[in-house]
Short mmCIF file of C-alpha atoms in Angstrom, two decimals:
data_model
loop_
_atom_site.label_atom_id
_atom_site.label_comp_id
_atom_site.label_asym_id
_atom_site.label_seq_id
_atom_site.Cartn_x
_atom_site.Cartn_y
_atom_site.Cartn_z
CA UNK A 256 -12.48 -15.97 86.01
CA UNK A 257 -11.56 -13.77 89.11
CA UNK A 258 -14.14 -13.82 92.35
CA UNK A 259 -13.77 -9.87 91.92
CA UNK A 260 -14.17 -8.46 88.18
CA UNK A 261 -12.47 -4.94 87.90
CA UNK A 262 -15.43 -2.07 87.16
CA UNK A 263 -15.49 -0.82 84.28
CA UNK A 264 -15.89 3.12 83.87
CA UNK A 265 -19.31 4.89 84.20
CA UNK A 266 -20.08 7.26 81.63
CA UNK A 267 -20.47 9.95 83.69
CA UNK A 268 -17.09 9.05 85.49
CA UNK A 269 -18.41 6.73 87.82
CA UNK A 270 -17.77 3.22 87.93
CA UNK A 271 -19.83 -0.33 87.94
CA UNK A 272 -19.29 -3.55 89.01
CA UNK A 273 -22.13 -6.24 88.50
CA UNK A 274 -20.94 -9.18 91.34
CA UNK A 275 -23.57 -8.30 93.17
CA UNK A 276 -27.08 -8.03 92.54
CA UNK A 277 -28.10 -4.28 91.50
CA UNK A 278 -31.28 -2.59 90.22
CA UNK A 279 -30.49 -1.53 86.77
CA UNK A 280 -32.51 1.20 84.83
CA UNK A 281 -32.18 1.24 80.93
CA UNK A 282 -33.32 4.27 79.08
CA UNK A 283 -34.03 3.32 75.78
CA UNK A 284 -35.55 -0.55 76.81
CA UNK A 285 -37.08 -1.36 73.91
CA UNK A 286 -33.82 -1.08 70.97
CA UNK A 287 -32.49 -3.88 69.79
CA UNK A 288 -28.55 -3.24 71.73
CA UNK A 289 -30.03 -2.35 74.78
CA UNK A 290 -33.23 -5.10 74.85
CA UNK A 291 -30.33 -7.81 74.16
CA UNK A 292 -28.35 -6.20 77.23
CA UNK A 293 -31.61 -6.44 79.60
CA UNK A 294 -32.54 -9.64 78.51
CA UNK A 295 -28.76 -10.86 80.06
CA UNK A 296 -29.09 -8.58 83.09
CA UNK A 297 -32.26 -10.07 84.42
CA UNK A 298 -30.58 -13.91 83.53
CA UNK A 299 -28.22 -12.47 85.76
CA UNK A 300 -30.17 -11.95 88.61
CA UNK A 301 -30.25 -8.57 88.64
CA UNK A 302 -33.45 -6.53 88.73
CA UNK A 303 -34.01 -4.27 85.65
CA UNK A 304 -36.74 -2.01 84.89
CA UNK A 305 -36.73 0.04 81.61
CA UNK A 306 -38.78 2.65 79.53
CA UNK A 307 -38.72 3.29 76.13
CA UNK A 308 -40.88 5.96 73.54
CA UNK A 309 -43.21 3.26 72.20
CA UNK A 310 -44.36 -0.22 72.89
CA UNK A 311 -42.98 -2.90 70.61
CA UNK A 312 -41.42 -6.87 70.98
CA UNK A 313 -38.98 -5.54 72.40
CA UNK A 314 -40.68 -4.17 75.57
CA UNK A 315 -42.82 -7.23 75.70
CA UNK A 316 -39.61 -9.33 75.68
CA UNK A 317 -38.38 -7.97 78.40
CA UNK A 318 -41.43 -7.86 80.68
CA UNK A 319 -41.97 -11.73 80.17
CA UNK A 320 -38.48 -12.11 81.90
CA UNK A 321 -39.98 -9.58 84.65
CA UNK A 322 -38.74 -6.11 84.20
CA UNK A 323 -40.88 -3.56 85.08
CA UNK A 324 -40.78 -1.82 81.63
CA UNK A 325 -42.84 1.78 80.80
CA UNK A 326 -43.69 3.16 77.72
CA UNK A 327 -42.75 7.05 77.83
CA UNK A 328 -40.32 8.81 79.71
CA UNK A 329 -40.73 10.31 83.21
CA UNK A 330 -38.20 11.02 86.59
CA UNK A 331 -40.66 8.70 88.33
CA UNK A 332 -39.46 5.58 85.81
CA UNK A 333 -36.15 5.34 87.73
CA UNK A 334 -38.09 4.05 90.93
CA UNK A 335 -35.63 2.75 93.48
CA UNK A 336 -32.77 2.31 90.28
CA UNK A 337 -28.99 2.39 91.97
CA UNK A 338 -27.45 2.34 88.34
CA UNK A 339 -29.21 4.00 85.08
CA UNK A 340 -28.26 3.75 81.60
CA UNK A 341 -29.03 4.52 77.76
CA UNK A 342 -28.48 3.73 74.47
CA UNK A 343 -26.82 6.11 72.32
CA UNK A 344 -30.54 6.92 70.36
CA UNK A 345 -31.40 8.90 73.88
CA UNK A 346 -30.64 12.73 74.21
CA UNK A 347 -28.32 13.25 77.11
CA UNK A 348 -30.88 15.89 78.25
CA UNK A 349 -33.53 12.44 78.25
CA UNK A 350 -35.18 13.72 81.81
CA UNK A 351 -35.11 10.22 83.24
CA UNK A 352 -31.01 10.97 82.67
CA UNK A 353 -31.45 14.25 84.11
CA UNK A 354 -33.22 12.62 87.22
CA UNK A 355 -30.55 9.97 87.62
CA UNK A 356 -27.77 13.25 88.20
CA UNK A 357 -30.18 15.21 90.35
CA UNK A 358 -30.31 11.69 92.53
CA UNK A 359 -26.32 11.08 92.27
CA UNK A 360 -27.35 7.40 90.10
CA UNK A 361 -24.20 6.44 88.28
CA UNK A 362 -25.37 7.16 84.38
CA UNK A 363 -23.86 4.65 82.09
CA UNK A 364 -23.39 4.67 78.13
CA UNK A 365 -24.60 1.07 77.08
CA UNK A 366 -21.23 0.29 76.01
CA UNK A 367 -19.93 1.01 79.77
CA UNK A 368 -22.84 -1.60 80.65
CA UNK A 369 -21.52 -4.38 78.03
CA UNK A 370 -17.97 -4.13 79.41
CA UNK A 371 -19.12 -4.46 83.06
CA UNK A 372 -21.14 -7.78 82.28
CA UNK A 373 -18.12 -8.51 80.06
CA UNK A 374 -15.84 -8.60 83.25
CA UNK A 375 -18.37 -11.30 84.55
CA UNK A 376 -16.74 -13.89 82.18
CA UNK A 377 -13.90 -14.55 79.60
CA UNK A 378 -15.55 -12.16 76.24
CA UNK A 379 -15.13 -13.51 72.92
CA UNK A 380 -16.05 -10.27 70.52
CA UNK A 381 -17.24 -11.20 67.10
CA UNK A 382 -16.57 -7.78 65.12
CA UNK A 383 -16.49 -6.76 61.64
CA UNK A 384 -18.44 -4.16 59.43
CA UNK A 385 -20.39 -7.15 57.65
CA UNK A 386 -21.04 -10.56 58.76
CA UNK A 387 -20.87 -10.59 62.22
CA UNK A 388 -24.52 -11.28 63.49
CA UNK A 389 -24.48 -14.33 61.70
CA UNK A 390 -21.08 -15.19 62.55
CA UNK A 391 -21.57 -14.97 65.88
CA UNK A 392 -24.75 -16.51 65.87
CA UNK A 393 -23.04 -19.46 64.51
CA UNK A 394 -20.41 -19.17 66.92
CA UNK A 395 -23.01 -19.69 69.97
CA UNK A 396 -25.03 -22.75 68.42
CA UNK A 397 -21.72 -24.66 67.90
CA UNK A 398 -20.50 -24.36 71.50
CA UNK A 399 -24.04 -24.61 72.69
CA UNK A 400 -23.89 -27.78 71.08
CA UNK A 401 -20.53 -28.76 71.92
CA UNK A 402 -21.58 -28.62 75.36
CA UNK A 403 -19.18 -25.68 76.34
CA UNK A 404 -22.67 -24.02 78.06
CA UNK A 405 -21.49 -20.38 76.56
CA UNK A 406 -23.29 -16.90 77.49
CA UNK A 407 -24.09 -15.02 74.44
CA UNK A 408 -25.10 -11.36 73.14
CA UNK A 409 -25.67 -11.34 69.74
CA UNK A 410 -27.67 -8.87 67.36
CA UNK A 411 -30.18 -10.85 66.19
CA UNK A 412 -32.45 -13.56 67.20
CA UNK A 413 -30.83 -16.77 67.12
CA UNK A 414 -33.79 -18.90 65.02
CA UNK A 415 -32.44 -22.31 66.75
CA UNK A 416 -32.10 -20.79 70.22
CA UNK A 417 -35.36 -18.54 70.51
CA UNK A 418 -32.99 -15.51 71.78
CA UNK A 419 -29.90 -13.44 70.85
CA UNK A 420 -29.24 -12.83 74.61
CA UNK A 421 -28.34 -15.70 76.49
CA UNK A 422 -26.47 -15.73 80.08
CA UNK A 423 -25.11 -19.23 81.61
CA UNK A 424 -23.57 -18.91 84.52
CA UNK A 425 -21.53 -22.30 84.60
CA UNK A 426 -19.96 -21.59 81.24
CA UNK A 427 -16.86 -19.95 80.73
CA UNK A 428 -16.84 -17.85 77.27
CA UNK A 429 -18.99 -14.86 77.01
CA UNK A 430 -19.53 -14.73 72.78
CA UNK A 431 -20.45 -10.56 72.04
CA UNK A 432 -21.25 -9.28 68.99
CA UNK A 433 -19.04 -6.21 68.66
CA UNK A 434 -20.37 -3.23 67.60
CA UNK A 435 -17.77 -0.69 65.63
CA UNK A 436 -20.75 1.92 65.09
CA UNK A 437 -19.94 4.16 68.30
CA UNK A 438 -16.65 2.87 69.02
CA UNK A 439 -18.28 0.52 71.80
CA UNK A 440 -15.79 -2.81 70.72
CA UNK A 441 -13.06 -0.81 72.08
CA UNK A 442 -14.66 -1.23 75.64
CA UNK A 443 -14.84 -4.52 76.01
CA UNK A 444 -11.33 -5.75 77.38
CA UNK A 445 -12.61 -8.83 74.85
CA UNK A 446 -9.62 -11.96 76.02
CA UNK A 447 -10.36 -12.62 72.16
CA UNK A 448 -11.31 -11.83 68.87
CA UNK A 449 -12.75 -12.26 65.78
CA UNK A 450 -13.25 -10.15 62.75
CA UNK A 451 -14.91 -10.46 59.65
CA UNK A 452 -14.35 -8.16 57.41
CA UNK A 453 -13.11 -4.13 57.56
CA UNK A 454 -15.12 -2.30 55.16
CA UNK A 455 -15.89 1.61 54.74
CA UNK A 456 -18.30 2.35 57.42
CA UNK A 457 -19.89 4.67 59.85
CA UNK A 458 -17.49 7.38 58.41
CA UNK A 459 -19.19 10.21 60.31
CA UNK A 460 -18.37 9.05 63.60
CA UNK A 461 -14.53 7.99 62.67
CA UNK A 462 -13.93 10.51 60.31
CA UNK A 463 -12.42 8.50 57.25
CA UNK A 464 -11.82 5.03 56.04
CA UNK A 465 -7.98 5.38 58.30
CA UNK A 466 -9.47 5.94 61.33
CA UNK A 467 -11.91 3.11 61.27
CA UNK A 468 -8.60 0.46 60.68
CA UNK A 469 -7.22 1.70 63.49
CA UNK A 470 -9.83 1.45 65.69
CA UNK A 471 -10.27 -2.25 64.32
CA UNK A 472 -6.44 -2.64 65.25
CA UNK A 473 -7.12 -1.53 68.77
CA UNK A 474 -9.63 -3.80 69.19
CA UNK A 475 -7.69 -6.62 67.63
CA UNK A 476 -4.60 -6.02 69.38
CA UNK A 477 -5.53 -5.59 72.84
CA UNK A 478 -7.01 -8.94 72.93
CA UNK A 479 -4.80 -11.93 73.96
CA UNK A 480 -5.68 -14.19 71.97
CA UNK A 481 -6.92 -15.78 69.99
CA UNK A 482 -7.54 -13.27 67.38
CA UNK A 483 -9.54 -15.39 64.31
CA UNK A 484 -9.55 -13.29 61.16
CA UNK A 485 -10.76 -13.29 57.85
CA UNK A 486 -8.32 -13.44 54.99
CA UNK A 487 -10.62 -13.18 52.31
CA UNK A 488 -11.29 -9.82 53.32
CA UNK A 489 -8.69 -7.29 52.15
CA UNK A 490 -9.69 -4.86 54.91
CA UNK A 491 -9.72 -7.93 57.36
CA UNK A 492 -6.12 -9.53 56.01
CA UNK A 493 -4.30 -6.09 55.85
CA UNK A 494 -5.29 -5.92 59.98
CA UNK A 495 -4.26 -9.15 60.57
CA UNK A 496 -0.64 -7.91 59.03
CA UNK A 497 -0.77 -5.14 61.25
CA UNK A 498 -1.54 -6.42 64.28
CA UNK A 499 -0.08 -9.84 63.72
CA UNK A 500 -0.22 -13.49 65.91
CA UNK A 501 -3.75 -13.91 64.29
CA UNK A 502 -5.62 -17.00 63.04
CA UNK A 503 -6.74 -16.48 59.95
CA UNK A 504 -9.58 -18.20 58.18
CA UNK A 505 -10.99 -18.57 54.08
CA UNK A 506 -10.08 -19.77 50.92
CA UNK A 507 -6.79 -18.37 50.33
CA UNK A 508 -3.87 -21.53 50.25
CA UNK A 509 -2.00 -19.44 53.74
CA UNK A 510 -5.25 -19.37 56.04
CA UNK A 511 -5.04 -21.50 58.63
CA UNK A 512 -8.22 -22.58 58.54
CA UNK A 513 -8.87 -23.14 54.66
CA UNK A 514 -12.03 -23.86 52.87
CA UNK A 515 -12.12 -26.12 50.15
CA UNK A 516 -14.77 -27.21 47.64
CA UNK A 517 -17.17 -25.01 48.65
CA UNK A 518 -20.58 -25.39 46.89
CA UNK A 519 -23.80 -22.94 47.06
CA UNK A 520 -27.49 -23.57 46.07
CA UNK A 521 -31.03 -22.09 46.39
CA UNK A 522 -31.78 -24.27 49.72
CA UNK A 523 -28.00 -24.47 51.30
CA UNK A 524 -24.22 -24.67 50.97
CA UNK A 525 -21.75 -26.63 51.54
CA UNK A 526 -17.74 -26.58 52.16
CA UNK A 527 -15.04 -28.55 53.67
CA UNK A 528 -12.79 -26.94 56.03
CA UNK A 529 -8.46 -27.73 56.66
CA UNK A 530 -6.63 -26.88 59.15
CA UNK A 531 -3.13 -27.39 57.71
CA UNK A 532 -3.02 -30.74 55.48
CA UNK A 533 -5.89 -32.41 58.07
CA UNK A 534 -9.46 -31.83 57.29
CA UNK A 535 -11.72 -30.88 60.18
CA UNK A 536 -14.67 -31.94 58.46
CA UNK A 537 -17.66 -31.34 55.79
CA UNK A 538 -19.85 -28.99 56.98
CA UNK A 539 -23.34 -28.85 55.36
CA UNK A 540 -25.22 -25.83 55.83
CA UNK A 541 -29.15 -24.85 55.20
CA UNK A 542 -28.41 -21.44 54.50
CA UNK A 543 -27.22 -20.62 50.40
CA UNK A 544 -24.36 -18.14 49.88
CA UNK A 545 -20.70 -18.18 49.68
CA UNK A 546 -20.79 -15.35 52.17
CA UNK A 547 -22.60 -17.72 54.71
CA UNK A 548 -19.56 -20.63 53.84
CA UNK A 549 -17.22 -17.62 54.87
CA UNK A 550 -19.16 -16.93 58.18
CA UNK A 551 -19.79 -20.80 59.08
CA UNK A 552 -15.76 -20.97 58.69
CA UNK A 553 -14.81 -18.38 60.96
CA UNK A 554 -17.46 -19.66 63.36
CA UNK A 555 -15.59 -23.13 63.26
CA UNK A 556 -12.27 -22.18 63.19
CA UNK A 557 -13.01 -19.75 66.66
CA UNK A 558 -14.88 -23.18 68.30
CA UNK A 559 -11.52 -25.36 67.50
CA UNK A 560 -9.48 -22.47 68.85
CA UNK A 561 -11.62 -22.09 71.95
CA UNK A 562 -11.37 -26.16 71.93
CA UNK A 563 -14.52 -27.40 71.46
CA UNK A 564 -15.53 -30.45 69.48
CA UNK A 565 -15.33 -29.98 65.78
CA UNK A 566 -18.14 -33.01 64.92
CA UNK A 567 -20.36 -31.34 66.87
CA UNK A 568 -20.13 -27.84 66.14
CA UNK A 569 -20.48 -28.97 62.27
CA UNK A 570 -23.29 -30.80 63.10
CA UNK A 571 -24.92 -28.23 64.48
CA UNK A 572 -24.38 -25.99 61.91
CA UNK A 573 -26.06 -28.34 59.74
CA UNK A 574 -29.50 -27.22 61.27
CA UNK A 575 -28.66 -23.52 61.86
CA UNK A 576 -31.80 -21.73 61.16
CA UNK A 577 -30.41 -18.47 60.10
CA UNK A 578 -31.09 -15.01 61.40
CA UNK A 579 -33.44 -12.85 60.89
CA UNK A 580 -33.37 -10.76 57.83
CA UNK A 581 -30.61 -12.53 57.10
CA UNK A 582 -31.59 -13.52 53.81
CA UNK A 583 -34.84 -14.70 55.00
CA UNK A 584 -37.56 -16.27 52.84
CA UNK A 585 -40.78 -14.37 53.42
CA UNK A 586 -43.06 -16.74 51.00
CA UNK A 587 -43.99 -17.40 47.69
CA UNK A 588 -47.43 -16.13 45.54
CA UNK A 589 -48.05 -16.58 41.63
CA UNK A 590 -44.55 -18.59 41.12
CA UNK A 591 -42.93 -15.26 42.44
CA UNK A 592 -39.81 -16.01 45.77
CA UNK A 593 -39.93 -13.64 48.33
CA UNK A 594 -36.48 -13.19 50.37
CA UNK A 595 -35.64 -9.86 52.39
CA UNK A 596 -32.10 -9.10 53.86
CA UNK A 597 -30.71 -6.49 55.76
CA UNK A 598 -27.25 -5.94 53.46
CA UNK A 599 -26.55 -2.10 52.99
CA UNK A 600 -23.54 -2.28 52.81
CA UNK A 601 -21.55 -2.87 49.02
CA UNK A 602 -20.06 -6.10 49.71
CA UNK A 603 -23.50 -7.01 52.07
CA UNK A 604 -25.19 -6.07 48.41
CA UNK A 605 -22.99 -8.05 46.47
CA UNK A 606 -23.12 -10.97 48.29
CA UNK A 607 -26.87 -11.62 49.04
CA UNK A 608 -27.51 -11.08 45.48
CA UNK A 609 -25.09 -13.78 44.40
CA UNK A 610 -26.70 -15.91 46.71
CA UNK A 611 -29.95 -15.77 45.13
CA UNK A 612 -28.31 -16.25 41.83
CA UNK A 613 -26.57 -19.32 42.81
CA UNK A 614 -30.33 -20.72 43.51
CA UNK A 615 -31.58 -21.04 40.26
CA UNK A 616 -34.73 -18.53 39.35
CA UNK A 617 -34.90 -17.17 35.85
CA UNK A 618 -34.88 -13.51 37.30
CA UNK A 619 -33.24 -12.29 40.35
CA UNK A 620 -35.05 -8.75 40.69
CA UNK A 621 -33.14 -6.78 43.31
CA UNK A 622 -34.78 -4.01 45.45
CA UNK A 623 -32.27 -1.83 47.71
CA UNK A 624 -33.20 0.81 49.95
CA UNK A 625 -29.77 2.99 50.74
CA UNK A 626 -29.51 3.37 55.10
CA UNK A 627 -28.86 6.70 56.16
CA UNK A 628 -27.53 10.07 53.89
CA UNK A 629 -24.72 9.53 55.96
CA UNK A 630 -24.18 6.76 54.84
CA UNK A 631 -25.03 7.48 51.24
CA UNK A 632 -23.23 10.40 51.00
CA UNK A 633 -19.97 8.58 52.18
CA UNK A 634 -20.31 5.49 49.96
CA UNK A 635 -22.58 6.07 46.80
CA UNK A 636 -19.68 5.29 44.11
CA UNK A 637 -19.20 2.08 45.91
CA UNK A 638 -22.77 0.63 45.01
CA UNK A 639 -21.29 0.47 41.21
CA UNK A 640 -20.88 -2.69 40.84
CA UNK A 641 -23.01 -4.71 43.45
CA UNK A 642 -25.85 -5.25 41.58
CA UNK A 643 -24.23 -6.79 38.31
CA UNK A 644 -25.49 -10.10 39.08
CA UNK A 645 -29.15 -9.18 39.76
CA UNK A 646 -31.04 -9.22 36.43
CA UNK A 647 -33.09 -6.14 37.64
CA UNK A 648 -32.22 -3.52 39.98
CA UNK A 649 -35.31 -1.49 41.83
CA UNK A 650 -33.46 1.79 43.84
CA UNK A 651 -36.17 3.64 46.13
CA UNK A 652 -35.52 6.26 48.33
CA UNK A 653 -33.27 6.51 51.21
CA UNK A 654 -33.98 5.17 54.94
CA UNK A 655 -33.08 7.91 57.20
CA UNK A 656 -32.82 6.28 60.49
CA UNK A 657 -33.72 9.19 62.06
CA UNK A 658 -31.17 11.22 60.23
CA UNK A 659 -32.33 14.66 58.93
CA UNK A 660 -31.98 14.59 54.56
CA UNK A 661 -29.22 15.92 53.34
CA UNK A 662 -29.60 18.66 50.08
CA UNK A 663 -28.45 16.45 46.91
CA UNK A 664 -28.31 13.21 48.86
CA UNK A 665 -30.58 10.53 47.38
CA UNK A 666 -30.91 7.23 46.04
CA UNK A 667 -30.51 9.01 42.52
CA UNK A 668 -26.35 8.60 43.34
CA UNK A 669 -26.74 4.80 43.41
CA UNK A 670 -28.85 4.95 40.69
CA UNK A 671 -25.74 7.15 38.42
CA UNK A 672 -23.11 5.36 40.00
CA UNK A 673 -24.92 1.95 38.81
CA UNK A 674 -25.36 3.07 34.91
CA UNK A 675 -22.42 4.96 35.07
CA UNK A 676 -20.40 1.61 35.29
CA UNK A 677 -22.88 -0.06 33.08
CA UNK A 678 -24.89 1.56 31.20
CA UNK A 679 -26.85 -1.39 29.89
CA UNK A 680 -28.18 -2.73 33.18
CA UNK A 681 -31.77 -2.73 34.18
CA UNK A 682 -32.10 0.08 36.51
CA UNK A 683 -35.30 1.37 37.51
CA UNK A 684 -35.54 4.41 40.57
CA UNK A 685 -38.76 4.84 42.47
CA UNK A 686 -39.10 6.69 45.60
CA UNK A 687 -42.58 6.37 47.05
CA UNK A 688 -43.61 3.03 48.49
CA UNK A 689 -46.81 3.07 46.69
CA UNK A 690 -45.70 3.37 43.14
CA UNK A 691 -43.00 0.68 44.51
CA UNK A 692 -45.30 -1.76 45.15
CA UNK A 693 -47.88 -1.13 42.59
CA UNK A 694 -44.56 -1.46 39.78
CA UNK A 695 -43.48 -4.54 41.22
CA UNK A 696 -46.88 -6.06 41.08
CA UNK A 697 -46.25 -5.95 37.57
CA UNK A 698 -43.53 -6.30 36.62
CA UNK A 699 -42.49 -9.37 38.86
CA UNK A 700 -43.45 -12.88 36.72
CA UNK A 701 -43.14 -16.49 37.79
CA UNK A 702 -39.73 -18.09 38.17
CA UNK A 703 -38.64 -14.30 39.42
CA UNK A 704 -36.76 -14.15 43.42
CA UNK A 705 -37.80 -10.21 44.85
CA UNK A 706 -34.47 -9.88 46.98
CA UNK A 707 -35.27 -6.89 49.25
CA UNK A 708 -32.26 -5.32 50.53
CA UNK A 709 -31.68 -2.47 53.13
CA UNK A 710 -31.63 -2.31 57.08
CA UNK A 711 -34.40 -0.21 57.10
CA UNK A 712 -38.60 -0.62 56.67
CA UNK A 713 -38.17 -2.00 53.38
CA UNK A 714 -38.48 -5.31 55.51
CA UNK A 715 -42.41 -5.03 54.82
CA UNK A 716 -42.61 -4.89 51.10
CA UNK A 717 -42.66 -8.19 51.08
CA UNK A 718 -45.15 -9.14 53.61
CA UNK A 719 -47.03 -6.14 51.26
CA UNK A 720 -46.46 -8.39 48.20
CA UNK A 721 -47.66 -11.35 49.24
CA UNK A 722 -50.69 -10.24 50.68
CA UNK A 723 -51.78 -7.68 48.02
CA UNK A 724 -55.48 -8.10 46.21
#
């Protein structure tokens, strides 16, 4: 690492360099990219204040490490701020961002902030449209444990850790989770790379399913290495042919870092991993879910590229407590299971639900609230078949995300798509969260698993559930 870090560009044109200490504004405090981002600012000795529309844990998070954070948004809330910057929820008319180019403050994008802290240190950036919170996650716990004293951003709070944002200054690998929404893992000037999967996503921002690959290309290809990919992914493997000199990792007999005998059920998997013809080790995990054997195997195979220790990395992911909503048991109340994850994606869908059915209940009842008519517009006729292993399917109406509807974009297209590829499956569509809950109250019988599925406030139902009269 270089005593002076080139700056990376300002939004606005200017540029930032974080060497020395600065007082750092964020517009937008309390979200989960930029709370993450403050969280390693202030580790970094930097003083950051912050405002945001509401209260929530994410404000409160940040004032117990001592930002000075406001709820509501006024010119006065940049205070003595030399740098100011926002997450991509904030109007660029915000008048806190107005203030800041009255004043002459540099105004930053939060992906301009990422890649200035990411010039701080050597940036690993976990990417992928599926899999790469946990992945990542992973990633930090095993060279936490391996005592290679990493830095960390991830997306989601680390259960074994107590944080997703993590800054250690006497380590030398900065692990990011990489975030394709907004283009922002092309900023990073990541040394490395690791990708887990290229799937159909935020199409309204790239424009089509071509356009997303080669963005994923970019960011694969200007890294130097290594570049860790998944080959079980078609989306993932086809990159890693384009690109080429990757490291690839999964089940397929070319992957460098194979798995082998890989085993699922309702409390955990487990797997061995090869590297060639020499095993690395056995690698019991807590967590159920081929998908989560996929994840712990590209966590392991970046470690043992990186160098790290591969007994203690699998030993560590032998107690990895998950992330949050990442199929996450809620509880249990009249024999029913309550587990909620944030998949919304097809494969996401697909996956958590074969989880559950890998643990054993006599019903796997499956409720999925659809993210964004974006979203659901772009990718309806793709749901078709990721519910064939749930033995009941619940649709309710779309989470908007702040997104405005769309005429003839509903959960209804999930809901045809599903019966239209199998007409016999148990398929049941209601929108309003009353009738929801009041429905599954009955229909839900001991032995049953309620998998909720969605990124959006479909997280409650089962907190709901449990705790109805």
């Amino acid at each position: 690492m270089t005593d002076s870090p080139p700056a990376s560009e300002a939004r606005d044109g200017a540029s930032i360099e974080l060497a020395e200490r600065r007082s750092i504004h964020l517009v937008g405090a309390g979200g989960a990219g930029m709370n993450a981002i403050g969280l390693v600012l202030a580790q970094m000795g930097h003083s950051v204040s912050g405002s945001d529309l509401r209260a929530g844990p994410g404000v409160t998070r940040l004032a117990a490490h001592g930002a000075r954070v406001v709820v509501g948004h006024q010119a006065a809330n940049l205070g003595a701020a030399d740098v100011v910057a926002h997450s991509s929820a904030v109007p660029l008319d915000n008048v806190e961002l107005v203030e800041a180019r009255r004043r002459g403050i540099p105004v930053l994008s939060r992906a301009a902030l990422l890649s200035a802290i990411c010039t701080r240190k050597r940036t690993l950036a976990v990417g992928g449209t599926h899999g790469k919170t946990t992945t990542s996650s992973m990633l930090a716990l095993c060279l936490v444990a391996a005592g290679e004293r990493p830095s960390f951003l991830v997306g989601g709070e680390v259960n074994d850790i107590g944080s997703g944002a993590v800054w250690d200054p006497t380590g030398e690998w900065f692990v990011v989770e990489a975030d394709e929404s907004d283009g922002t893992f092309l900023q990073l000037g990541a040394a490395a790379v690791l990708v887990t999967s290229v799937e159909a996503d935020h199409l309204e921002h790239y424009g089509g399913l071509e356009e997303l690959t080669a963005a994923f290309e970019a960011f694969a290809g200007a890294a130097a290495g290594p570049r860790i990919v998944c080959t079980d992914d078609r989306g993932a493997a086809r990159l890693a042919d384009s690109v080429g000199g990757c490291v690839g990792y999964g089940t397929a007999a070319h992957a460098d870092y194979r798995i082998v005998d890989a085993r699922t059920r309702r409390t955990g998997a487990s797997f061995e991993l090869m590297r060639g013809a020499v095993s690395v080790g056995r690698c019991e995990l807590p967590l159920p879910g081929l998908h989560n054997v996929t994840n712990a195997a590209g966590a392991l195979a970046a470690g043992l590229e990186l160098g790290a220790a591969a007994s203690a990395m699998t030993e560590a992911l032998g107690r990895f407590a998950g992330v949050a909503r990442r199929f996450e048991r809620r509880g249990e109340r009249h024999g029913v299971a309550y587990i909620d994850d944030y998949a919304h994606l097809p494969a996401e869908v697909a996956a958590a639900i074969a989880a559950a059915r890998s643990g054993g209940w006599q019903r796997v009842v499956a409720v999925f609230q659809p993210h964004r008519y974006s979203r659901t517009a772009a990718l309806w006729r793709d749901f078709a078949d990721s519910f064939v292993e749930a033995d009941c399917v619940v649709l309710t109406d779309i989470y908007g995300a702040g997104e405005s509807p769309r005429p003839g974009v509903s959960a209804e297209l999930v809901l045809g798509a599903v019966l239209d590829a199998h007409p016999r499956a148990s398929v049941a569509y209601i929108p309003a969260r009353a009738e929801l809950r009041s429905y599954l109250s009955a229909h839900l019988r001991p032995g049953d698993v309620c998998l909720t599925l969605g990124a959006g406030d479909l997280t409650t139902l089962a907190d709901e559930l449990l705790h109805v009269d």
